[in-house]
Structure formats: C-alpha cells, structure tokens
Short mmCIF file of C-alpha atoms and ligand atoms in Angstrom, two decimals:
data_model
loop_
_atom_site.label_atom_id
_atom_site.label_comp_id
_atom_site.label_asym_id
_atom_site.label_seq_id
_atom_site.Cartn_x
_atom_site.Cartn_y
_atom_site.Cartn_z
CA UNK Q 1 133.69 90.19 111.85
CA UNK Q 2 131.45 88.60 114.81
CA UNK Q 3 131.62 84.51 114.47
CA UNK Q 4 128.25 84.11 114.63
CA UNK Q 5 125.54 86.50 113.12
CA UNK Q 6 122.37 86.45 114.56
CA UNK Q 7 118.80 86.54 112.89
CA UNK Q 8 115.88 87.34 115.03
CA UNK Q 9 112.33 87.28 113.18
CA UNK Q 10 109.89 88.47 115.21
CA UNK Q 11 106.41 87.79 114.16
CA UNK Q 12 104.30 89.13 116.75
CA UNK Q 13 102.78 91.96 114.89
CA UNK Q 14 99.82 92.07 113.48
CA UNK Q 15 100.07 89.62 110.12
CA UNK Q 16 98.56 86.88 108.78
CA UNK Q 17 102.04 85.51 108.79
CA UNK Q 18 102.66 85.34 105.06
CA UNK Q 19 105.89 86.41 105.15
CA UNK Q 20 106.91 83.30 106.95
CA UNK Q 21 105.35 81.17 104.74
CA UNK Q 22 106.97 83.24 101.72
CA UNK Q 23 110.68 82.80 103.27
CA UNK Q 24 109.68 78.54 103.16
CA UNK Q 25 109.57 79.03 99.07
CA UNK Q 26 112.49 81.38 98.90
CA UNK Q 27 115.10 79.74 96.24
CA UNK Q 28 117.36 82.06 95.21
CA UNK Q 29 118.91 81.79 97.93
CA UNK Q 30 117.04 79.59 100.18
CA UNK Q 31 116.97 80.09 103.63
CA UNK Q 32 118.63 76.70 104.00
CA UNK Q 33 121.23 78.19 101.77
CA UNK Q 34 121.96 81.03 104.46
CA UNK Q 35 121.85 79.18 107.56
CA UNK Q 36 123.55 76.12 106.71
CA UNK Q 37 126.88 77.85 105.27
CA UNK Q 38 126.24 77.26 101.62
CA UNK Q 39 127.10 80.81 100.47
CA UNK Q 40 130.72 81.90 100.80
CA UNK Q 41 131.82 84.96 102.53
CA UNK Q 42 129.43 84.78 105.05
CA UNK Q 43 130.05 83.83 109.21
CA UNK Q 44 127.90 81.21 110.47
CA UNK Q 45 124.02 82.43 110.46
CA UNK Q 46 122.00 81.51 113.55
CA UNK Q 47 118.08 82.12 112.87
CA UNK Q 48 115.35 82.09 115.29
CA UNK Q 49 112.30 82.18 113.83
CA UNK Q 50 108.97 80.60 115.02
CA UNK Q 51 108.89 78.38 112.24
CA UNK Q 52 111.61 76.89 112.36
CA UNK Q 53 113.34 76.46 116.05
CA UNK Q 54 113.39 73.39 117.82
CA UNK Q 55 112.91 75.40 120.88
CA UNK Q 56 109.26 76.56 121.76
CA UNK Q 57 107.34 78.36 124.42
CA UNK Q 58 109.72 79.97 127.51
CA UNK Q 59 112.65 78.31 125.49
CA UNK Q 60 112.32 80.28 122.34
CA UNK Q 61 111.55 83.69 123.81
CA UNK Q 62 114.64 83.61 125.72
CA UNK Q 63 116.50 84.46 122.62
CA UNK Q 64 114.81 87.38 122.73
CA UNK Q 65 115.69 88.39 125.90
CA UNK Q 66 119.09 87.82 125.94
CA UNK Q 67 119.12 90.34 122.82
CA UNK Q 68 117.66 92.66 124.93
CA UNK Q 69 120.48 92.47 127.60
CA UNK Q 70 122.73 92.91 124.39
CA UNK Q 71 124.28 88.92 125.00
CA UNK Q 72 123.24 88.38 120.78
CA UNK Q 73 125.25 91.25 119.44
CA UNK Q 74 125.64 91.73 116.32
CA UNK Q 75 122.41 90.58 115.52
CA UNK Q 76 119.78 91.36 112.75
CA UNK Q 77 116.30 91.55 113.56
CA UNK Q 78 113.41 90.99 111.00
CA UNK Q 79 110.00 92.33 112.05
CA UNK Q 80 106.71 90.66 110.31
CA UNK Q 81 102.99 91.87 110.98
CA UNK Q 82 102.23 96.20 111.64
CA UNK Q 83 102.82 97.35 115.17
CA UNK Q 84 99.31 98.12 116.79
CA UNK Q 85 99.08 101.49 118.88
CA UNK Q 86 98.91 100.28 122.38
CA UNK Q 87 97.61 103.54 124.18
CA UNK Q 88 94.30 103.80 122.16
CA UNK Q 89 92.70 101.65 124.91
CA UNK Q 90 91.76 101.62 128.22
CA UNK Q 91 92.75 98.02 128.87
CA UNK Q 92 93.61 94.72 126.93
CA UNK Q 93 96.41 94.94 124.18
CA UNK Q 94 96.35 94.21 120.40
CA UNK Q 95 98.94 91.89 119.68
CA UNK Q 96 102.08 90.42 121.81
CA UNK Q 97 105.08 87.98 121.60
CA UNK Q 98 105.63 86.02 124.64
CA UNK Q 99 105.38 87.09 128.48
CA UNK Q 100 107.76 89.23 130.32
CA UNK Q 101 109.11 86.56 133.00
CA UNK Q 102 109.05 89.77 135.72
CA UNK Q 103 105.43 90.30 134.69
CA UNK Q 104 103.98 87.16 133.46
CA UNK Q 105 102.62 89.84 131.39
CA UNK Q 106 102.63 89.62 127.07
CA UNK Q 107 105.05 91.83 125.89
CA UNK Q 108 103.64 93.80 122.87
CA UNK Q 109 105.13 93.98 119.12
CA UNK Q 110 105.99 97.36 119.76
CA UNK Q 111 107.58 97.35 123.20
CA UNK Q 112 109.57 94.50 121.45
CA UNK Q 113 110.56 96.84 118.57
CA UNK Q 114 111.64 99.54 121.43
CA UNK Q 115 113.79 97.30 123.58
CA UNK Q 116 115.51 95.28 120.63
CA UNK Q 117 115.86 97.85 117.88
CA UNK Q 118 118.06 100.28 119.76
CA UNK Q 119 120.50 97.28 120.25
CA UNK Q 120 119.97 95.68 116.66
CA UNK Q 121 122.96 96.17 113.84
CA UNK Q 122 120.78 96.05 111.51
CA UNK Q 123 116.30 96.54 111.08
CA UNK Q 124 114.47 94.62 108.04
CA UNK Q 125 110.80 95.29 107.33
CA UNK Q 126 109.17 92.46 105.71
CA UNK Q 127 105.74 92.30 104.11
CA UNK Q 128 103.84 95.83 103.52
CA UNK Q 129 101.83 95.01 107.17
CA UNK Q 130 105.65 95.69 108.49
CA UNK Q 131 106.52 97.97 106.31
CA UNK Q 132 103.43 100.62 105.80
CA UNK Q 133 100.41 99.15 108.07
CA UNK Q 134 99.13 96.76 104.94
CA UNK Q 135 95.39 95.70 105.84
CA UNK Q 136 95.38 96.60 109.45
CA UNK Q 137 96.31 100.07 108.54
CA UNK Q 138 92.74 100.26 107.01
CA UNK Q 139 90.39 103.12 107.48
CA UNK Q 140 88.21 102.41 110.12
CA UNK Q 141 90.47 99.62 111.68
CA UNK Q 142 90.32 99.79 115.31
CA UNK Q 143 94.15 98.96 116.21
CA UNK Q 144 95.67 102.35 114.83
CA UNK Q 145 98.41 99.50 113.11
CA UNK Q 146 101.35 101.12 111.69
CA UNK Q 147 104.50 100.23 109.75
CA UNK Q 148 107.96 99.71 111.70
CA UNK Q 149 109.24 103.31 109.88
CA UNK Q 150 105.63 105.20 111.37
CA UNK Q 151 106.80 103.65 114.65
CA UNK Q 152 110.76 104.24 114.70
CA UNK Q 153 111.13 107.18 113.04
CA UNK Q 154 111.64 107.41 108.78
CA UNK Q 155 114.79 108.87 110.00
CA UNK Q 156 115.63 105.89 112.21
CA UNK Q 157 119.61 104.35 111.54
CA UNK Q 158 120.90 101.60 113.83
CA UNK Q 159 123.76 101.03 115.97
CA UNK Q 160 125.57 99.98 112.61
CA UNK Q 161 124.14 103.14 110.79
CA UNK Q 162 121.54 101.31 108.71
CA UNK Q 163 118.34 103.17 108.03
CA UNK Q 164 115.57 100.27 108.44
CA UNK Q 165 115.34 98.35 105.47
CA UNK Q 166 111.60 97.59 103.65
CA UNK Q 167 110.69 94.53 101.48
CA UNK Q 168 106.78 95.31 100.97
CA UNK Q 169 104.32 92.90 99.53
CA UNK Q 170 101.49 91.22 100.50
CA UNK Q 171 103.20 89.06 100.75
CA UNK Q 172 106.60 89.82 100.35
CA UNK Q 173 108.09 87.85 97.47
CA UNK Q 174 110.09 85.24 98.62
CA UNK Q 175 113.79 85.77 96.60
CA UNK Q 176 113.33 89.62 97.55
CA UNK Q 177 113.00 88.67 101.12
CA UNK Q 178 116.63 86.30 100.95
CA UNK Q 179 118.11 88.19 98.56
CA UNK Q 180 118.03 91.53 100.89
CA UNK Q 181 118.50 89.78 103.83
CA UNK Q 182 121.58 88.25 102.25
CA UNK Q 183 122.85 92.13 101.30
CA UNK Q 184 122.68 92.77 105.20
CA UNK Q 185 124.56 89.77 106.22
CA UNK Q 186 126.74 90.74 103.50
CA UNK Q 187 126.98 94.26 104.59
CA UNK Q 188 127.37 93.35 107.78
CA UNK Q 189 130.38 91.01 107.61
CA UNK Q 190 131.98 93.83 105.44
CA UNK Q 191 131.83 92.78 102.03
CA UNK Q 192 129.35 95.31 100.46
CA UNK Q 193 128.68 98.85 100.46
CA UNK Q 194 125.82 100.57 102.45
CA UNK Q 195 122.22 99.17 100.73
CA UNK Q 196 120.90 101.48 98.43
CA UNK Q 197 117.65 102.01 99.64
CA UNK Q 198 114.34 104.26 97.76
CA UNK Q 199 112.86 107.13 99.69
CA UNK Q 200 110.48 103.92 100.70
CA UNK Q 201 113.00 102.54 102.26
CA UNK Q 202 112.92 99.80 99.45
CA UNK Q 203 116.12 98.09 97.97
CA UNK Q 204 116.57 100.37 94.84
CA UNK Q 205 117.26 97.36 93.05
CA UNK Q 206 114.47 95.43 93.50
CA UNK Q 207 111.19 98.62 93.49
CA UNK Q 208 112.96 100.69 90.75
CA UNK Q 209 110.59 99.12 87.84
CA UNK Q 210 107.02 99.37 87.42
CA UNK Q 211 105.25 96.41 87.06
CA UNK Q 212 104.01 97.11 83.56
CA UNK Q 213 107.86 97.13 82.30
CA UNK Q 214 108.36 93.43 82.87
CA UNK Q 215 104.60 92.19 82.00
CA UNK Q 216 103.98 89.58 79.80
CA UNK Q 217 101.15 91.61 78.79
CA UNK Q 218 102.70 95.04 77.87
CA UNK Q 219 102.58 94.65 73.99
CA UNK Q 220 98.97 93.86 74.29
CA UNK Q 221 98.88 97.36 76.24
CA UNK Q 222 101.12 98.97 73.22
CA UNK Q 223 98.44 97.96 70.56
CA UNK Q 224 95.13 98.69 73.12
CA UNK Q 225 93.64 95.27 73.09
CA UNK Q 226 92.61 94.93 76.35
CA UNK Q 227 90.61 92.35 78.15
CA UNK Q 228 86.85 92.97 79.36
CA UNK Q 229 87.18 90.00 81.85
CA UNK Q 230 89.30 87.58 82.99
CA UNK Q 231 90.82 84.37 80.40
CA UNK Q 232 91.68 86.73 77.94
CA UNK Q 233 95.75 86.55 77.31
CA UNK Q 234 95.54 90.74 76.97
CA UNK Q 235 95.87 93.45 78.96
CA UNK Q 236 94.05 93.87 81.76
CA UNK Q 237 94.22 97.84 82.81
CA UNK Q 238 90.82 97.45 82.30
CA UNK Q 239 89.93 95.42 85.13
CA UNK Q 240 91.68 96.71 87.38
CA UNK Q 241 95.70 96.33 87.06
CA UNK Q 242 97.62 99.07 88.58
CA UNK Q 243 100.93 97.73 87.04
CA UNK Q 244 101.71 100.94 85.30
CA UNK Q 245 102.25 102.79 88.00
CA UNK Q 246 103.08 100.44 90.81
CA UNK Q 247 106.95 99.88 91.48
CA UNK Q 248 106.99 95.51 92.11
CA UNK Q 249 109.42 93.34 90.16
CA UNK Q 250 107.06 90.14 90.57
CA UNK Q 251 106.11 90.25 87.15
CA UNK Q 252 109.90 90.06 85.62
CA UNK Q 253 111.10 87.80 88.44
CA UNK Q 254 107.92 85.26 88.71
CA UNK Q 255 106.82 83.65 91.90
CA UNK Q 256 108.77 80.58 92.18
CA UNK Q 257 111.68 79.67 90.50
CA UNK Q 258 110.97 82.28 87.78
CA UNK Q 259 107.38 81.38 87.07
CA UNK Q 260 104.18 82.92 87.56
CA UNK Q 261 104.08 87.36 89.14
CA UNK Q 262 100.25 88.36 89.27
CA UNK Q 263 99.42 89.55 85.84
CA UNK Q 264 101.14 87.11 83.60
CA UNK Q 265 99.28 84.71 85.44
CA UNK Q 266 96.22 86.48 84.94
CA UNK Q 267 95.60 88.59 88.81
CA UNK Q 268 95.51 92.20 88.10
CA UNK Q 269 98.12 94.30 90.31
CA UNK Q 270 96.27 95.50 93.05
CA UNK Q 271 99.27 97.59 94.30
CA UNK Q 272 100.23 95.41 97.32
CA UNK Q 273 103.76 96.89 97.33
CA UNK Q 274 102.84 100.50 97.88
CA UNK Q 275 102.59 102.68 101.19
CA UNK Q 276 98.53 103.70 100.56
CA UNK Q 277 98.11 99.79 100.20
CA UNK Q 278 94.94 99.17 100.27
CA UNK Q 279 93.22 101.75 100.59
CA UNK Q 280 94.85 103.77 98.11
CA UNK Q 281 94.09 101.69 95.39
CA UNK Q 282 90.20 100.30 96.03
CA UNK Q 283 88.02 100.06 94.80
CA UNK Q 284 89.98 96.99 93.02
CA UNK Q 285 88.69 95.26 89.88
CA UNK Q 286 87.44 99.01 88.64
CA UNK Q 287 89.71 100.72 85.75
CA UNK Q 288 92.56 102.86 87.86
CA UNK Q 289 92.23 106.85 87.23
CA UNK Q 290 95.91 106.91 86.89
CA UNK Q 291 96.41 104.06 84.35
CA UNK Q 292 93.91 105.04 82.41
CA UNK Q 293 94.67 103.98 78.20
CA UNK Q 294 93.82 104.99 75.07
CA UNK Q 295 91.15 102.40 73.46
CA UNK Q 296 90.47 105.18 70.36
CA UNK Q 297 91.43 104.64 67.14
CA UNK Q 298 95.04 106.54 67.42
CA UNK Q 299 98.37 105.45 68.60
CA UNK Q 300 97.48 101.74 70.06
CA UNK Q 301 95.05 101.37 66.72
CA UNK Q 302 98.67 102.47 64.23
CA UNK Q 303 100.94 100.02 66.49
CA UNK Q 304 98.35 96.84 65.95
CA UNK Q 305 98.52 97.86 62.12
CA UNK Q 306 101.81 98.62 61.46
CA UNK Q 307 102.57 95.28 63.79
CA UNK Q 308 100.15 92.92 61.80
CA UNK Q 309 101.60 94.74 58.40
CA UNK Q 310 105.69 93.69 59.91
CA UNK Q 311 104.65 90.18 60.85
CA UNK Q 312 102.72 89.30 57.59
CA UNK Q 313 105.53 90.69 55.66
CA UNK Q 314 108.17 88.92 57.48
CA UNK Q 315 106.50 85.64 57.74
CA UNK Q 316 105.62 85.48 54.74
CA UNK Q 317 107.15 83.56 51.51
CA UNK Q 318 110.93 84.93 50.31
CA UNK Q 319 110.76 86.89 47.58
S1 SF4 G 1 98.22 93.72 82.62
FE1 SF4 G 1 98.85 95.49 83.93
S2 SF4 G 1 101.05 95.40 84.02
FE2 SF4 G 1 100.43 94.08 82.32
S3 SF4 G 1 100.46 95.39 80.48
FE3 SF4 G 1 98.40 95.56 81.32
S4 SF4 G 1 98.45 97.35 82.72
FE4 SF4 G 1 100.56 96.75 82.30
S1 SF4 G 2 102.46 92.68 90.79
FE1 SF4 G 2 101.19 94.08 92.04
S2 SF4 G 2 99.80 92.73 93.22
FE2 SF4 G 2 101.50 91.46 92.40
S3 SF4 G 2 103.06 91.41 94.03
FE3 SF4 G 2 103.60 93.15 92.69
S4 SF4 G 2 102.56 94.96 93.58
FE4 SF4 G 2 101.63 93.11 94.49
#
C-alpha cells in the first residue's frame, strides 16, 4: 500500500460547482474525517481541491502536472462539471483548468481527463453534469457537454482495473459523495472488494431504490390522496414527482445529518439522478406519464377504508 494516497478534484468542467459545495456538508464521513486520519485502515489522504488548498494559481495546478508525469501515483482523481466538445468550433474553447506552462495556453476539461485518466488508479464521476451531461447536456445547448463515461468510453477501466465510478445528482448528495469515495480509498489500500457498480455506473448500494420506497409520503400514495398543490403533507405524483420510478436514496437518507431528501420536504423529484436528466423528465411540475396513479374509487379508495376502519378499531376503547 502507497504511503500517501492522492485525491485530485478537478473542477474545470462545465458545473455550477455544486458538488464542491455538497462535499463542505458531507458528515458521514466528513471530508475532514478522510483527510485528517480519523478513519482507520486508511494511508494518509492528500486532497487537492480548489476549495480547499492553501496553494492557488501556478502553485495549485502544478499538482496537476506532476500527475501527469506520473510523480502522484497512486492517485484518485474526481472530475466535477460535463466535458464540453472542443472541436465543434472554429476557435475559442468552452471551459479550461489552468494554462499549459509550454503554451501559456488553458488546458481544457477534457484534454485534462485524457492526460490524467490514463495514469489515474482510480476515476469518480461526481454530480450528473460529470456523470451524464446534467444541464449542459440540454437540447439545443451549444457546447455538445457530455458525461466523463460519453467521453472515456462506458467500457473505460483504469490502471487499477476500476471501471469509472458515478455519483449523479444535481447535486450529488453529500454522504454519497464521501461514502464512495471512502470505498475507493478503501479499495484501493486493499481492504474491500471491487465496487459494485449499476449498469450506470452507480454504487449498487446507494441507486438500487426508487425514491418512492423511502418517501415519507408513500402511504398517502397507497390510499390515493394526493396533493393538487404544494403545503399539502400528501402525495405529490400529481405535481410532478417522478419518485416512483427514479432510482435516488435522498429521500431515506435526508440531506443533512438525516433530515430533509426533496419530497418529504415538500420538492417533487424531478429526476436529477438519471442519465436523460433534464430533458427526459420536463416538462416538470406536470403529472409524469410513467407514474401515473389510480385516483378512482378502487384499490387506493379500499386501502383508505380498510385503514380508517384498523385505526378506529385499534384506538379505540378496550373492550
Ligand atoms: S411524493 Fe413522490 S416519492 Fe413520495 S409517495 Fe408520492 S410519488 Fe412517491
Ligand atoms: S429525490 Fe429526485 S430530485 Fe431529489 S435528489 Fe433524488 S433524484 Fe434528485
């Protein structure tokens, strides 16, 4: 096992840089946790992230380069923000991190992803801008953005054999983003098997559940009272929520420290963890095709009955 593991997060994509704010409320385990030794098992962490490093400007990007002449090894590199297509143009380019000090030229997200991904043990997708394109993946969007997979190859397995590893959301949730970086480093330093992964490239784990499994809301859903706007406590399919069909644990795992994931709160589920994101799923705030319930008076009508019948019954006064 190498003494030090590297992390490089390289933001330079196109993003609104969510994910980086996301890792900042990660608690279980916090990024603190990982890089200051707190977790046992695991060699020392060193992470360079923009958000974080003392070093800026010429300083900071140097990290980067001495990846690319393969002086970081083994080292784990986490990509935020799509990768624009560069050749779509005559001139200009999308999006870049740092200058090439041969150059004095940017050097692009993706020319990034081709000199440091060939060299990295291990590839992690964060955010669905990184993972599938996300918003700048939209029809009609001028950048051609993609998601690391559409640029490496679904196929793609790194120096260690790891196929790339995706944590979609917009943004990612914060304990998914830890907790599968901490599998890697894991992984990595030999103490767990090979990540199982979905054929999203998602940790099994985390995207096996739809939504709707760990609402708050689902018994409303069971009985068909659903709500016609927003303050109601019931379901709310009928605005819009795409939780029956979407794989996202947010709603059984809660935002922060175990509270809050969109529709217990009250947001519909607008899909943000699914390839197709957004586009896929808009117009938002209209009824979804596929999650489509039964308001008549049949099964959700018997369940509210027989429910209300149980509950007066067993509340009520011992006999
Ligand atoms: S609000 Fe969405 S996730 Fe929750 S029960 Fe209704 S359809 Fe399912
Ligand atoms: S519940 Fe839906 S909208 Fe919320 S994070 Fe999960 S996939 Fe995204």
């Amino acid at each position: 096992m190498a003494d030090i593991l590297h992390i490089l997060w390289m933001n330079g994509g196109l993003s609104c840089d969510g994910e980086s704010v996301a890792l900042t409320a990660a608690t279980q385990p916090s990024i603190e946790d990982i890089v200051q030794g707190a977790l046992p098992g695991l060699p020392e962490v060193a992470l360079h992230w923009p958000f974080f490093d003392y070093d800026s400007g010429p300083s900071f990007i140097e990290w980067y380069h001495r990846a690319e002449r393969g002086e970081l090894e083994p080292f784990v590199l986490i990509v935020e923000g799509s990768v624009a297509d560069e050749t779509n143009k005559d001139d200009g380019y999308w999006s870049g991190f740092g200058n090439d000090p041969a150059t004095g030229q940017p050097v692009t997200a993706g020319e990034w992803l081709d000199r440091l991904a060939p060299r990295a043990a291990a590839v992690m997708a964060v955010g669905t801008c990184a993972t599938y394109g996300g918003i700048h993946a939209m029809a009609g969007n001028p950048t051609g953005a993609m998601g690391v997979p559409d640029h490496l190859g679904w196929d793609w397995r790194s120096r260690a054999g790891l196929p790339i590893v995706c944590v979609p959301g917009c943004p990612t949730h914060p304990d998914n983003l830890t907790e599968v970086l901490l599998y890697l480093l894991y992984q990595l330093a030999g103490q767990a098997p090979m990540i199982p992964l979905d054929e999203f490239l998602r940790p099994r784990w985390l995207f096996e559940a739809t939504v709707h499994t760990g609402c708050d809301r689902a018994a409303y859903y069971d009985q068909s009272e659903f709500a016609s706007g927003y303050g109601s406590p019931t379901c709310l399919v009928k605005v819009g929520c795409w939780g029956q069909v979407v794989r996202c644990n947010v709603a059984k795992r809660g935002w922060i420290n175990g509270v809050g994931g969109c529709p217990n709160v009250g947001g519909i589920c607008i899909a943000c963890t699914m390839p197709g994101f957004p586009d896929k799923f808009m117009p938002f705030m209209d009824e979804p095709v596929a999650a489509a319930a039964d308001d008549g008076p049949g099964y959700g009508s018997l369940v509210r009955t027989l429910r209300g019948f149980t509950v007066r019954v067993s509340t009520g006064p011992p006999r």
